Amino acid sequence: MSGGSFYQRDRRWHPPAYDPGYKTSVTRSPQKALIALDNTLSEMTGPVFGHDTLGPLDDDMILNFAKDGEPIGQRIIVHGRVLDEDARPVPGALIEVWQANAGGRYRHKKESYLAPLDPNFGGCGRTISGPDGSYRFRTIKPGPYPWPNGPNDWRPAHIHFSIFGQGFAQRLITQMYFEGDPLIWLCPIVSTIPDKAAIERLIAPLDMANTVPMDARAYKFDIVLRGRRSTLFENRMEGN
Amino acid sequence: MVQSLDRLKESPSQTAGPYVHIGCTPNYCGIEQVFPEDLGSRMLKEETRGERIRIVGRVFDGVGTPLKDALVEVWQADAAGLYPSPQETRGKADPAFTGFGRSAGDMATGEFVFETIKPGSVPFKDGRPQAPHVTLWIVARGINIGLHTRLYFGDEGAANEADPILARIEHRSRVATLIAPKTVEGGIATYRHDIFLQGEKETIFFDI
């Protein structure tokens, strides 16, 4: 892939920093305008992680924390492709994922939901996209859970994704939701995204063709990172 | 109707949430059996070239409370100003330097720490030098899309004066939010760099 600058991020497509429906954003949102920074090498380059970073079970959350059996819950495969805005595959993208267990409980000191921990489920995994941008991992479908925002707000079942592309300007964290979950449309965090069509890009459909019969269902989740210009036709710099 | 550009939309961002450490620094939050070490926890090796420095700071919300659930990442050039990235075409960066660091911030105080080296200068697009700097990316619960900013070094006064990006900042009083003063703590050059998400001291964040 060539190393030009990245297409401008569409800030109206992404959630705004400030959304009072998601209360924590109120004091954590910058109030001054972001300052435009024409990409330099510092933004166009980025860390790239080799396959030697990965252990054999990193992409298998069913087994990578198993102690005396497998975790309880619905066995699923999540797969898809990492693409850029020009629909070109992004190979070598490190994808880190984390999630609650089947009961909606995270393995974290600060987590207080009454649902039990699963002794065989850690809730973290990672993988690197292949030459065609494809990736997959195996896990347990996470449960929804209540969270302190409104008096009775619930998160839809979701998996957190952190993605490194080929430049640091492509760095992205997002969440994947599951087709058919009615909580998606009630969630104040989902609703920070202004456009319904944008929310739908984060909802993974059931993918029967990729299920493993008698074992695990599959969900497909494609990820789109920012596209970039070719190096051939860079703008001339303005003269200051 | 005109032709379609056939372009895809970037996947929309969502907050990293309060449990970002499970996925990004699992060893740090007690999930120690899955990955041998946390990504970005070690930027240096014995043989890494360059002056050893430490970058420390906290991230403050709009009421002055330090965040205890933020994740801060850094990306920087090596001591010669080269990036350890396949996109780097000017030369080969120090193979003993990753350029990438990640810090969860102390769960009690919120302080992030990076043990790294001072980067060399990297050119701007027109070839002029940029002052040595480190790119920072901050995510946390309540931050809906990751925040990009930079750290410049307080002891690089002349280079900072000539930096093409700092020079473009209209509100000159805000430039100081990007410059970390140098102290020496425990014999190591330490740059203390607090980040303010809101308020009078709000850090400059970039739309890159």
mmCIF file with all atom_site columns, C-alpha atoms in Angstrom, chain A residues 14-218:
data_model
loop_
_atom_site.group_PDB
_atom_site.id
_atom_site.type_symbol
_atom_site.label_atom_id
_atom_site.label_alt_id
_atom_site.label_comp_id
_atom_site.label_asym_id
_atom_site.label_entity_id
_atom_site.label_seq_id
_atom_site.pdbx_PDB_ins_code
_atom_site.Cartn_x
_atom_site.Cartn_y
_atom_site.Cartn_z
_atom_site.occupancy
_atom_site.B_iso_or_equiv
_atom_site.pdbx_formal_charge
_atom_site.auth_seq_id
_atom_site.auth_comp_id
_atom_site.auth_asym_id
_atom_site.auth_atom_id
_atom_site.pdbx_PDB_model_num
ATOM 1   C CA . HIS A 1 14  ? -18.607 9.687   13.913 1.00 0.00 ? 14  HIS A CA 1
ATOM 2   C CA . PRO A 1 15  ? -20.139 10.443  17.304 1.00 0.00 ? 15  PRO A CA 1
ATOM 3   C CA . PRO A 1 16  ? -19.521 13.991  18.551 1.00 0.00 ? 16  PRO A CA 1
ATOM 4   C CA . ALA A 1 17  ? -17.313 14.323  21.627 1.00 0.00 ? 17  ALA A CA 1
ATOM 5   C CA . TYR A 1 18  ? -20.165 15.787  23.664 1.00 0.00 ? 18  TYR A CA 1
ATOM 6   C CA . ASP A 1 19  ? -23.449 13.927  24.005 1.00 0.00 ? 19  ASP A CA 1
ATOM 7   C CA . PRO A 1 20  ? -25.373 14.575  27.230 1.00 0.00 ? 20  PRO A CA 1
ATOM 8   C CA . GLY A 1 21  ? -27.294 11.305  26.769 1.00 0.00 ? 21  GLY A CA 1
ATOM 9   C CA . TYR A 1 22  ? -24.002 9.564   27.542 1.00 0.00 ? 22  TYR A CA 1
ATOM 10  C CA . LYS A 1 23  ? -23.302 11.322  30.805 1.00 0.00 ? 23  LYS A CA 1
ATOM 11  C CA . THR A 1 24  ? -19.609 10.582  31.158 1.00 0.00 ? 24  THR A CA 1
ATOM 12  C CA . SER A 1 25  ? -18.948 12.429  27.906 1.00 0.00 ? 25  SER A CA 1
ATOM 13  C CA . VAL A 1 26  ? -20.121 15.682  29.458 1.00 0.00 ? 26  VAL A CA 1
ATOM 14  C CA . THR A 1 27  ? -16.896 16.361  31.358 1.00 0.00 ? 27  THR A CA 1
ATOM 15  C CA . ARG A 1 28  ? -14.585 14.378  29.079 1.00 0.00 ? 28  ARG A CA 1
ATOM 16  C CA . SER A 1 29  ? -15.335 16.110  25.772 1.00 0.00 ? 29  SER A CA 1
ATOM 17  C CA . PRO A 1 30  ? -13.039 18.800  24.418 1.00 0.00 ? 30  PRO A CA 1
ATOM 18  C CA . GLN A 1 31  ? -14.982 22.040  23.974 1.00 0.00 ? 31  GLN A CA 1
ATOM 19  C CA . LYS A 1 32  ? -12.605 23.868  21.686 1.00 0.00 ? 32  LYS A CA 1
ATOM 20  C CA . ALA A 1 33  ? -12.408 23.082  17.996 1.00 0.00 ? 33  ALA A CA 1
ATOM 21  C CA . LEU A 1 34  ? -9.933  20.419  16.930 1.00 0.00 ? 34  LEU A CA 1
ATOM 22  C CA . ILE A 1 35  ? -7.029  21.939  15.048 1.00 0.00 ? 35  ILE A CA 1
ATOM 23  C CA . ALA A 1 36  ? -6.569  20.595  11.532 1.00 0.00 ? 36  ALA A CA 1
ATOM 24  C CA . LEU A 1 37  ? -3.195  18.948  11.077 1.00 0.00 ? 37  LEU A CA 1
ATOM 25  C CA . ASP A 1 38  ? -2.211  18.108  7.552  1.00 0.00 ? 38  ASP A CA 1
ATOM 26  C CA . ASN A 1 39  ? -0.758  14.589  7.766  1.00 0.00 ? 39  ASN A CA 1
ATOM 27  C CA . THR A 1 40  ? 2.997   14.423  8.247  1.00 0.00 ? 40  THR A CA 1
ATOM 28  C CA . LEU A 1 41  ? 5.117   11.293  8.507  1.00 0.00 ? 41  LEU A CA 1
ATOM 29  C CA . SER A 1 42  ? 4.136   11.146  12.172 1.00 0.00 ? 42  SER A CA 1
ATOM 30  C CA . GLU A 1 43  ? 0.527   10.449  11.204 1.00 0.00 ? 43  GLU A CA 1
ATOM 31  C CA . MET A 1 44  ? 1.130   8.511   7.976  1.00 0.00 ? 44  MET A CA 1
ATOM 32  C CA . THR A 1 45  ? 3.402   5.943   9.622  1.00 0.00 ? 45  THR A CA 1
ATOM 33  C CA . GLY A 1 46  ? 2.304   3.622   12.365 1.00 0.00 ? 46  GLY A CA 1
ATOM 34  C CA . PRO A 1 47  ? 3.343   0.555   14.306 1.00 0.00 ? 47  PRO A CA 1
ATOM 35  C CA . VAL A 1 48  ? 2.915   -2.743  12.508 1.00 0.00 ? 48  VAL A CA 1
ATOM 36  C CA . PHE A 1 49  ? 2.781   -5.970  14.436 1.00 0.00 ? 49  PHE A CA 1
ATOM 37  C CA . GLY A 1 50  ? 3.999   -9.224  12.966 1.00 0.00 ? 50  GLY A CA 1
ATOM 38  C CA . HIS A 1 51  ? 2.312   -12.589 13.261 1.00 0.00 ? 51  HIS A CA 1
ATOM 39  C CA . ASP A 1 52  ? 5.060   -13.545 15.719 1.00 0.00 ? 52  ASP A CA 1
ATOM 40  C CA . THR A 1 53  ? 3.282   -11.235 18.176 1.00 0.00 ? 53  THR A CA 1
ATOM 41  C CA . LEU A 1 54  ? 0.489   -13.775 18.399 1.00 0.00 ? 54  LEU A CA 1
ATOM 42  C CA . GLY A 1 55  ? 0.186   -16.924 20.467 1.00 0.00 ? 55  GLY A CA 1
ATOM 43  C CA . PRO A 1 56  ? -1.704  -19.956 19.132 1.00 0.00 ? 56  PRO A CA 1
ATOM 44  C CA . LEU A 1 57  ? -4.841  -19.301 21.206 1.00 0.00 ? 57  LEU A CA 1
ATOM 45  C CA . ASP A 1 58  ? -4.946  -15.512 20.941 1.00 0.00 ? 58  ASP A CA 1
ATOM 46  C CA . ASP A 1 59  ? -7.866  -15.701 18.506 1.00 0.00 ? 59  ASP A CA 1
ATOM 47  C CA . ASP A 1 60  ? -9.741  -18.326 20.498 1.00 0.00 ? 60  ASP A CA 1
ATOM 48  C CA . MET A 1 61  ? -11.499 -16.876 23.541 1.00 0.00 ? 61  MET A CA 1
ATOM 49  C CA . ILE A 1 62  ? -13.210 -20.208 24.137 1.00 0.00 ? 62  ILE A CA 1
ATOM 50  C CA . LEU A 1 63  ? -9.855  -21.773 24.969 1.00 0.00 ? 63  LEU A CA 1
ATOM 51  C CA . ASN A 1 64  ? -7.412  -19.002 25.847 1.00 0.00 ? 64  ASN A CA 1
ATOM 52  C CA . PHE A 1 65  ? -8.508  -18.722 29.480 1.00 0.00 ? 65  PHE A CA 1
ATOM 53  C CA . ALA A 1 66  ? -10.030 -22.192 29.964 1.00 0.00 ? 66  ALA A CA 1
ATOM 54  C CA . LYS A 1 67  ? -9.013  -23.773 33.266 1.00 0.00 ? 67  LYS A CA 1
ATOM 55  C CA . ASP A 1 68  ? -11.105 -26.825 34.032 1.00 0.00 ? 68  ASP A CA 1
ATOM 56  C CA . GLY A 1 69  ? -13.530 -26.799 31.119 1.00 0.00 ? 69  GLY A CA 1
ATOM 57  C CA . GLU A 1 70  ? -14.875 -24.483 28.465 1.00 0.00 ? 70  GLU A CA 1
ATOM 58  C CA . PRO A 1 71  ? -16.777 -21.267 29.168 1.00 0.00 ? 71  PRO A CA 1
ATOM 59  C CA . ILE A 1 72  ? -20.559 -21.333 29.364 1.00 0.00 ? 72  ILE A CA 1
ATOM 60  C CA . GLY A 1 73  ? -22.507 -19.654 26.599 1.00 0.00 ? 73  GLY A CA 1
ATOM 61  C CA . GLN A 1 74  ? -23.326 -19.562 22.908 1.00 0.00 ? 74  GLN A CA 1
ATOM 62  C CA . ARG A 1 75  ? -20.333 -20.539 20.794 1.00 0.00 ? 75  ARG A CA 1
ATOM 63  C CA . ILE A 1 76  ? -19.756 -18.111 17.932 1.00 0.00 ? 76  ILE A CA 1
ATOM 64  C CA . ILE A 1 77  ? -17.240 -17.245 15.237 1.00 0.00 ? 77  ILE A CA 1
ATOM 65  C CA . VAL A 1 78  ? -16.751 -13.597 14.348 1.00 0.00 ? 78  VAL A CA 1
ATOM 66  C CA . HIS A 1 79  ? -15.156 -12.980 10.990 1.00 0.00 ? 79  HIS A CA 1
ATOM 67  C CA . GLY A 1 80  ? -14.911 -10.317 8.345  1.00 0.00 ? 80  GLY A CA 1
ATOM 68  C CA . ARG A 1 81  ? -12.473 -8.159  6.442  1.00 0.00 ? 81  ARG A CA 1
ATOM 69  C CA . VAL A 1 82  ? -10.530 -5.021  7.226  1.00 0.00 ? 82  VAL A CA 1
ATOM 70  C CA . LEU A 1 83  ? -10.901 -2.658  4.264  1.00 0.00 ? 83  LEU A CA 1
ATOM 71  C CA . ASP A 1 84  ? -10.086 0.955   3.582  1.00 0.00 ? 84  ASP A CA 1
ATOM 72  C CA . GLU A 1 85  ? -12.517 3.544   2.242  1.00 0.00 ? 85  GLU A CA 1
ATOM 73  C CA . ASP A 1 86  ? -11.563 2.569   -1.313 1.00 0.00 ? 86  ASP A CA 1
ATOM 74  C CA . ALA A 1 87  ? -12.615 -1.021  -0.470 1.00 0.00 ? 87  ALA A CA 1
ATOM 75  C CA . ARG A 1 88  ? -9.003  -2.194  -0.651 1.00 0.00 ? 88  ARG A CA 1
ATOM 76  C CA . PRO A 1 89  ? -8.054  -4.910  1.816  1.00 0.00 ? 89  PRO A CA 1
ATOM 77  C CA . VAL A 1 90  ? -5.891  -3.839  4.748  1.00 0.00 ? 90  VAL A CA 1
ATOM 78  C CA . PRO A 1 91  ? -3.532  -6.738  5.457  1.00 0.00 ? 91  PRO A CA 1
ATOM 79  C CA . GLY A 1 92  ? -1.531  -7.000  8.649  1.00 0.00 ? 92  GLY A CA 1
ATOM 80  C CA . ALA A 1 93  ? -4.010  -5.031  10.772 1.00 0.00 ? 93  ALA A CA 1
ATOM 81  C CA . LEU A 1 94  ? -3.806  -5.927  14.453 1.00 0.00 ? 94  LEU A CA 1
ATOM 82  C CA . ILE A 1 95  ? -7.298  -6.404  15.876 1.00 0.00 ? 95  ILE A CA 1
ATOM 83  C CA . GLU A 1 96  ? -7.707  -6.590  19.645 1.00 0.00 ? 96  GLU A CA 1
ATOM 84  C CA . VAL A 1 97  ? -11.092 -7.570  21.086 1.00 0.00 ? 97  VAL A CA 1
ATOM 85  C CA . TRP A 1 98  ? -12.572 -7.623  24.570 1.00 0.00 ? 98  TRP A CA 1
ATOM 86  C CA . GLN A 1 99  ? -15.995 -8.429  25.932 1.00 0.00 ? 99  GLN A CA 1
ATOM 87  C CA . ALA A 1 100 ? -18.206 -9.518  28.821 1.00 0.00 ? 100 ALA A CA 1
ATOM 88  C CA . ASN A 1 101 ? -18.969 -13.200 29.419 1.00 0.00 ? 101 ASN A CA 1
ATOM 89  C CA . ALA A 1 102 ? -22.251 -14.889 28.529 1.00 0.00 ? 102 ALA A CA 1
ATOM 90  C CA . GLY A 1 103 ? -23.903 -13.420 31.636 1.00 0.00 ? 103 GLY A CA 1
ATOM 91  C CA . GLY A 1 104 ? -22.807 -9.869  30.835 1.00 0.00 ? 104 GLY A CA 1
ATOM 92  C CA . ARG A 1 105 ? -19.976 -9.731  33.392 1.00 0.00 ? 105 ARG A CA 1
ATOM 93  C CA . TYR A 1 106 ? -16.477 -8.403  32.660 1.00 0.00 ? 106 TYR A CA 1
ATOM 94  C CA . ARG A 1 107 ? -13.365 -9.800  34.304 1.00 0.00 ? 107 ARG A CA 1
ATOM 95  C CA . HIS A 1 108 ? -12.247 -6.486  35.805 1.00 0.00 ? 108 HIS A CA 1
ATOM 96  C CA . LYS A 1 109 ? -11.605 -5.200  39.327 1.00 0.00 ? 109 LYS A CA 1
ATOM 97  C CA . LYS A 1 110 ? -13.878 -2.208  38.851 1.00 0.00 ? 110 LYS A CA 1
ATOM 98  C CA . GLU A 1 111 ? -16.819 -4.246  37.555 1.00 0.00 ? 111 GLU A CA 1
ATOM 99  C CA . SER A 1 112 ? -19.650 -4.704  40.046 1.00 0.00 ? 112 SER A CA 1
ATOM 100 C CA . TYR A 1 113 ? -22.537 -6.299  38.131 1.00 0.00 ? 113 TYR A CA 1
ATOM 101 C CA . LEU A 1 114 ? -24.025 -9.171  40.127 1.00 0.00 ? 114 LEU A CA 1
ATOM 102 C CA . ALA A 1 115 ? -23.830 -11.684 37.264 1.00 0.00 ? 115 ALA A CA 1
ATOM 103 C CA . PRO A 1 116 ? -21.114 -14.271 38.011 1.00 0.00 ? 116 PRO A CA 1
ATOM 104 C CA . LEU A 1 117 ? -17.654 -14.475 36.542 1.00 0.00 ? 117 LEU A CA 1
ATOM 105 C CA . ASP A 1 118 ? -17.000 -17.532 34.416 1.00 0.00 ? 118 ASP A CA 1
ATOM 106 C CA . PRO A 1 119 ? -13.804 -19.194 35.673 1.00 0.00 ? 119 PRO A CA 1
ATOM 107 C CA . ASN A 1 120 ? -13.035 -20.331 32.139 1.00 0.00 ? 120 ASN A CA 1
ATOM 108 C CA . PHE A 1 121 ? -13.515 -17.038 30.354 1.00 0.00 ? 121 PHE A CA 1
ATOM 109 C CA . GLY A 1 122 ? -11.025 -14.153 30.287 1.00 0.00 ? 122 GLY A CA 1
ATOM 110 C CA . GLY A 1 123 ? -12.653 -11.987 27.635 1.00 0.00 ? 123 GLY A CA 1
ATOM 111 C CA . CYS A 1 124 ? -9.694  -10.811 25.572 1.00 0.00 ? 124 CYS A CA 1
ATOM 112 C CA . GLY A 1 125 ? -8.351  -11.922 22.217 1.00 0.00 ? 125 GLY A CA 1
ATOM 113 C CA . ARG A 1 126 ? -6.447  -10.655 19.212 1.00 0.00 ? 126 ARG A CA 1
ATOM 114 C CA . THR A 1 127 ? -5.626  -11.489 15.647 1.00 0.00 ? 127 THR A CA 1
ATOM 115 C CA . ILE A 1 128 ? -3.979  -9.979  12.563 1.00 0.00 ? 128 ILE A CA 1
ATOM 116 C CA . SER A 1 129 ? -5.714  -9.629  9.195  1.00 0.00 ? 129 SER A CA 1
ATOM 117 C CA . GLY A 1 130 ? -4.445  -11.790 6.338  1.00 0.00 ? 130 GLY A CA 1
ATOM 118 C CA . PRO A 1 131 ? -3.281  -10.725 2.851  1.00 0.00 ? 131 PRO A CA 1
ATOM 119 C CA . ASP A 1 132 ? -6.903  -10.264 1.748  1.00 0.00 ? 132 ASP A CA 1
ATOM 120 C CA . GLY A 1 133 ? -7.786  -8.285  4.893  1.00 0.00 ? 133 GLY A CA 1
ATOM 121 C CA . SER A 1 134 ? -9.718  -11.196 6.383  1.00 0.00 ? 134 SER A CA 1
ATOM 122 C CA . TYR A 1 135 ? -9.734  -12.097 10.048 1.00 0.00 ? 135 TYR A CA 1
ATOM 123 C CA . ARG A 1 136 ? -11.631 -14.401 12.371 1.00 0.00 ? 136 ARG A CA 1
ATOM 124 C CA . PHE A 1 137 ? -11.800 -15.359 15.998 1.00 0.00 ? 137 PHE A CA 1
ATOM 125 C CA . ARG A 1 138 ? -13.864 -17.702 18.142 1.00 0.00 ? 138 ARG A CA 1
ATOM 126 C CA . THR A 1 139 ? -15.658 -16.703 21.302 1.00 0.00 ? 139 THR A CA 1
ATOM 127 C CA . ILE A 1 140 ? -18.793 -16.917 23.445 1.00 0.00 ? 140 ILE A CA 1
ATOM 128 C CA . LYS A 1 141 ? -21.615 -14.518 22.656 1.00 0.00 ? 141 LYS A CA 1
ATOM 129 C CA . PRO A 1 142 ? -21.470 -11.793 25.337 1.00 0.00 ? 142 PRO A CA 1
ATOM 130 C CA . GLY A 1 143 ? -24.539 -10.980 27.406 1.00 0.00 ? 143 GLY A CA 1
ATOM 131 C CA . PRO A 1 144 ? -26.166 -7.559  27.756 1.00 0.00 ? 144 PRO A CA 1
ATOM 132 C CA . TYR A 1 145 ? -25.694 -5.790  31.068 1.00 0.00 ? 145 TYR A CA 1
ATOM 133 C CA . PRO A 1 146 ? -26.968 -2.797  33.050 1.00 0.00 ? 146 PRO A CA 1
ATOM 134 C CA . TRP A 1 147 ? -24.722 0.218   33.545 1.00 0.00 ? 147 TRP A CA 1
ATOM 135 C CA . PRO A 1 148 ? -24.887 3.381   35.598 1.00 0.00 ? 148 PRO A CA 1
ATOM 136 C CA . ASN A 1 149 ? -25.985 6.146   33.250 1.00 0.00 ? 149 ASN A CA 1
ATOM 137 C CA . GLY A 1 150 ? -29.735 6.575   33.439 1.00 0.00 ? 150 GLY A CA 1
ATOM 138 C CA . PRO A 1 151 ? -31.569 4.750   36.246 1.00 0.00 ? 151 PRO A CA 1
ATOM 139 C CA . ASN A 1 152 ? -32.166 1.736   33.999 1.00 0.00 ? 152 ASN A CA 1
ATOM 140 C CA . ASP A 1 153 ? -29.818 1.738   31.011 1.00 0.00 ? 153 ASP A CA 1
ATOM 141 C CA . TRP A 1 154 ? -28.591 -1.516  29.477 1.00 0.00 ? 154 TRP A CA 1
ATOM 142 C CA . ARG A 1 155 ? -25.827 -2.124  27.000 1.00 0.00 ? 155 ARG A CA 1
ATOM 143 C CA . PRO A 1 156 ? -26.752 -4.357  24.078 1.00 0.00 ? 156 PRO A CA 1
ATOM 144 C CA . ALA A 1 157 ? -24.529 -7.421  23.678 1.00 0.00 ? 157 ALA A CA 1
ATOM 145 C CA . HIS A 1 158 ? -21.311 -6.167  22.099 1.00 0.00 ? 158 HIS A CA 1
ATOM 146 C CA . ILE A 1 159 ? -17.650 -6.883  21.441 1.00 0.00 ? 159 ILE A CA 1
ATOM 147 C CA . HIS A 1 160 ? -15.101 -4.064  21.669 1.00 0.00 ? 160 HIS A CA 1
ATOM 148 C CA . PHE A 1 161 ? -12.645 -3.777  18.765 1.00 0.00 ? 161 PHE A CA 1
ATOM 149 C CA . SER A 1 162 ? -9.334  -1.919  18.679 1.00 0.00 ? 162 SER A CA 1
ATOM 150 C CA . ILE A 1 163 ? -7.729  -1.746  15.229 1.00 0.00 ? 163 ILE A CA 1
ATOM 151 C CA . PHE A 1 164 ? -4.300  -0.639  14.018 1.00 0.00 ? 164 PHE A CA 1
ATOM 152 C CA . GLY A 1 165 ? -4.109  0.006   10.281 1.00 0.00 ? 165 GLY A CA 1
ATOM 153 C CA . GLN A 1 166 ? -0.944  1.056   8.500  1.00 0.00 ? 166 GLN A CA 1
ATOM 154 C CA . GLY A 1 167 ? -0.789  4.629   9.716  1.00 0.00 ? 167 GLY A CA 1
ATOM 155 C CA . PHE A 1 168 ? -1.402  6.003   13.181 1.00 0.00 ? 168 PHE A CA 1
ATOM 156 C CA . ALA A 1 169 ? -4.085  8.277   11.698 1.00 0.00 ? 169 ALA A CA 1
ATOM 157 C CA . GLN A 1 170 ? -6.168  5.127   11.055 1.00 0.00 ? 170 GLN A CA 1
ATOM 158 C CA . ARG A 1 171 ? -6.209  4.159   14.722 1.00 0.00 ? 171 ARG A CA 1
ATOM 159 C CA . LEU A 1 172 ? -9.753  3.219   15.685 1.00 0.00 ? 172 LEU A CA 1
ATOM 160 C CA . ILE A 1 173 ? -11.701 1.760   18.594 1.00 0.00 ? 173 ILE A CA 1
ATOM 161 C CA . THR A 1 174 ? -15.297 0.736   18.070 1.00 0.00 ? 174 THR A CA 1
ATOM 162 C CA . GLN A 1 175 ? -17.885 -1.852  19.099 1.00 0.00 ? 175 GLN A CA 1
ATOM 163 C CA . MET A 1 176 ? -19.662 -4.640  17.252 1.00 0.00 ? 176 MET A CA 1
ATOM 164 C CA . TYR A 1 177 ? -23.333 -5.346  17.927 1.00 0.00 ? 177 TYR A CA 1
ATOM 165 C CA . PHE A 1 178 ? -25.442 -8.374  17.034 1.00 0.00 ? 178 PHE A CA 1
ATOM 166 C CA . GLU A 1 179 ? -28.257 -8.431  14.501 1.00 0.00 ? 179 GLU A CA 1
ATOM 167 C CA . GLY A 1 180 ? -31.706 -8.452  16.076 1.00 0.00 ? 180 GLY A CA 1
ATOM 168 C CA . ASP A 1 181 ? -30.801 -7.115  19.519 1.00 0.00 ? 181 ASP A CA 1
ATOM 169 C CA . PRO A 1 182 ? -33.587 -4.692  20.571 1.00 0.00 ? 182 PRO A CA 1
ATOM 170 C CA . LEU A 1 183 ? -31.266 -3.029  23.103 1.00 0.00 ? 183 LEU A CA 1
ATOM 171 C CA . ILE A 1 184 ? -29.192 -1.512  20.283 1.00 0.00 ? 184 ILE A CA 1
ATOM 172 C CA . TRP A 1 185 ? -31.833 1.132   19.657 1.00 0.00 ? 185 TRP A CA 1
ATOM 173 C CA . LEU A 1 186 ? -32.230 1.958   23.360 1.00 0.00 ? 186 LEU A CA 1
ATOM 174 C CA . CYS A 1 187 ? -28.547 2.406   24.165 1.00 0.00 ? 187 CYS A CA 1
ATOM 175 C CA . PRO A 1 188 ? -27.191 5.908   24.935 1.00 0.00 ? 188 PRO A CA 1
ATOM 176 C CA . ILE A 1 189 ? -23.689 4.909   23.782 1.00 0.00 ? 189 ILE A CA 1
ATOM 177 C CA . VAL A 1 190 ? -24.936 3.584   20.448 1.00 0.00 ? 190 VAL A CA 1
ATOM 178 C CA . SER A 1 191 ? -27.043 6.743   20.139 1.00 0.00 ? 191 SER A CA 1
ATOM 179 C CA . THR A 1 192 ? -23.966 8.965   20.270 1.00 0.00 ? 192 THR A CA 1
ATOM 180 C CA . ILE A 1 193 ? -23.673 8.065   16.568 1.00 0.00 ? 193 ILE A CA 1
ATOM 181 C CA . PRO A 1 194 ? -25.995 10.529  14.858 1.00 0.00 ? 194 PRO A CA 1
ATOM 182 C CA . ASP A 1 195 ? -26.812 8.622   11.679 1.00 0.00 ? 195 ASP A CA 1
ATOM 183 C CA . LYS A 1 196 ? -28.843 5.386   11.685 1.00 0.00 ? 196 LYS A CA 1
ATOM 184 C CA . ALA A 1 197 ? -26.960 4.186   8.607  1.00 0.00 ? 197 ALA A CA 1
ATOM 185 C CA . ALA A 1 198 ? -23.694 4.619   10.512 1.00 0.00 ? 198 ALA A CA 1
ATOM 186 C CA . ILE A 1 199 ? -25.017 2.601   13.467 1.00 0.00 ? 199 ILE A CA 1
ATOM 187 C CA . GLU A 1 200 ? -26.001 -0.173  11.072 1.00 0.00 ? 200 GLU A CA 1
ATOM 188 C CA . ARG A 1 201 ? -22.352 -0.460  9.980  1.00 0.00 ? 201 ARG A CA 1
ATOM 189 C CA . LEU A 1 202 ? -21.627 -1.723  13.483 1.00 0.00 ? 202 LEU A CA 1
ATOM 190 C CA . ILE A 1 203 ? -24.320 -4.430  13.522 1.00 0.00 ? 203 ILE A CA 1
ATOM 191 C CA . ALA A 1 204 ? -23.023 -7.841  12.497 1.00 0.00 ? 204 ALA A CA 1
ATOM 192 C CA . PRO A 1 205 ? -25.471 -10.105 10.670 1.00 0.00 ? 205 PRO A CA 1
ATOM 193 C CA . LEU A 1 206 ? -25.804 -13.791 11.375 1.00 0.00 ? 206 LEU A CA 1
ATOM 194 C CA . ASP A 1 207 ? -23.818 -15.598 8.683  1.00 0.00 ? 207 ASP A CA 1
ATOM 195 C CA . MET A 1 208 ? -25.151 -19.133 8.305  1.00 0.00 ? 208 MET A CA 1
ATOM 196 C CA . ALA A 1 209 ? -22.687 -19.973 5.513  1.00 0.00 ? 209 ALA A CA 1
ATOM 197 C CA . ASN A 1 210 ? -19.789 -19.624 7.913  1.00 0.00 ? 210 ASN A CA 1
ATOM 198 C CA . THR A 1 211 ? -21.281 -21.484 10.861 1.00 0.00 ? 211 THR A CA 1
ATOM 199 C CA . VAL A 1 212 ? -19.658 -24.687 11.948 1.00 0.00 ? 212 VAL A CA 1
ATOM 200 C CA . PRO A 1 213 ? -22.550 -27.181 11.899 1.00 0.00 ? 213 PRO A CA 1
ATOM 201 C CA . MET A 1 214 ? -23.347 -28.707 15.293 1.00 0.00 ? 214 MET A CA 1
ATOM 202 C CA . ASP A 1 215 ? -20.757 -26.398 16.904 1.00 0.00 ? 215 ASP A CA 1
ATOM 203 C CA . ALA A 1 216 ? -20.793 -22.596 16.474 1.00 0.00 ? 216 ALA A CA 1
ATOM 204 C CA . ARG A 1 217 ? -22.807 -19.916 14.688 1.00 0.00 ? 217 ARG A CA 1
ATOM 205 C CA . ALA A 1 218 ? -21.026 -17.162 12.766 1.00 0.00 ? 218 ALA A CA 1
#
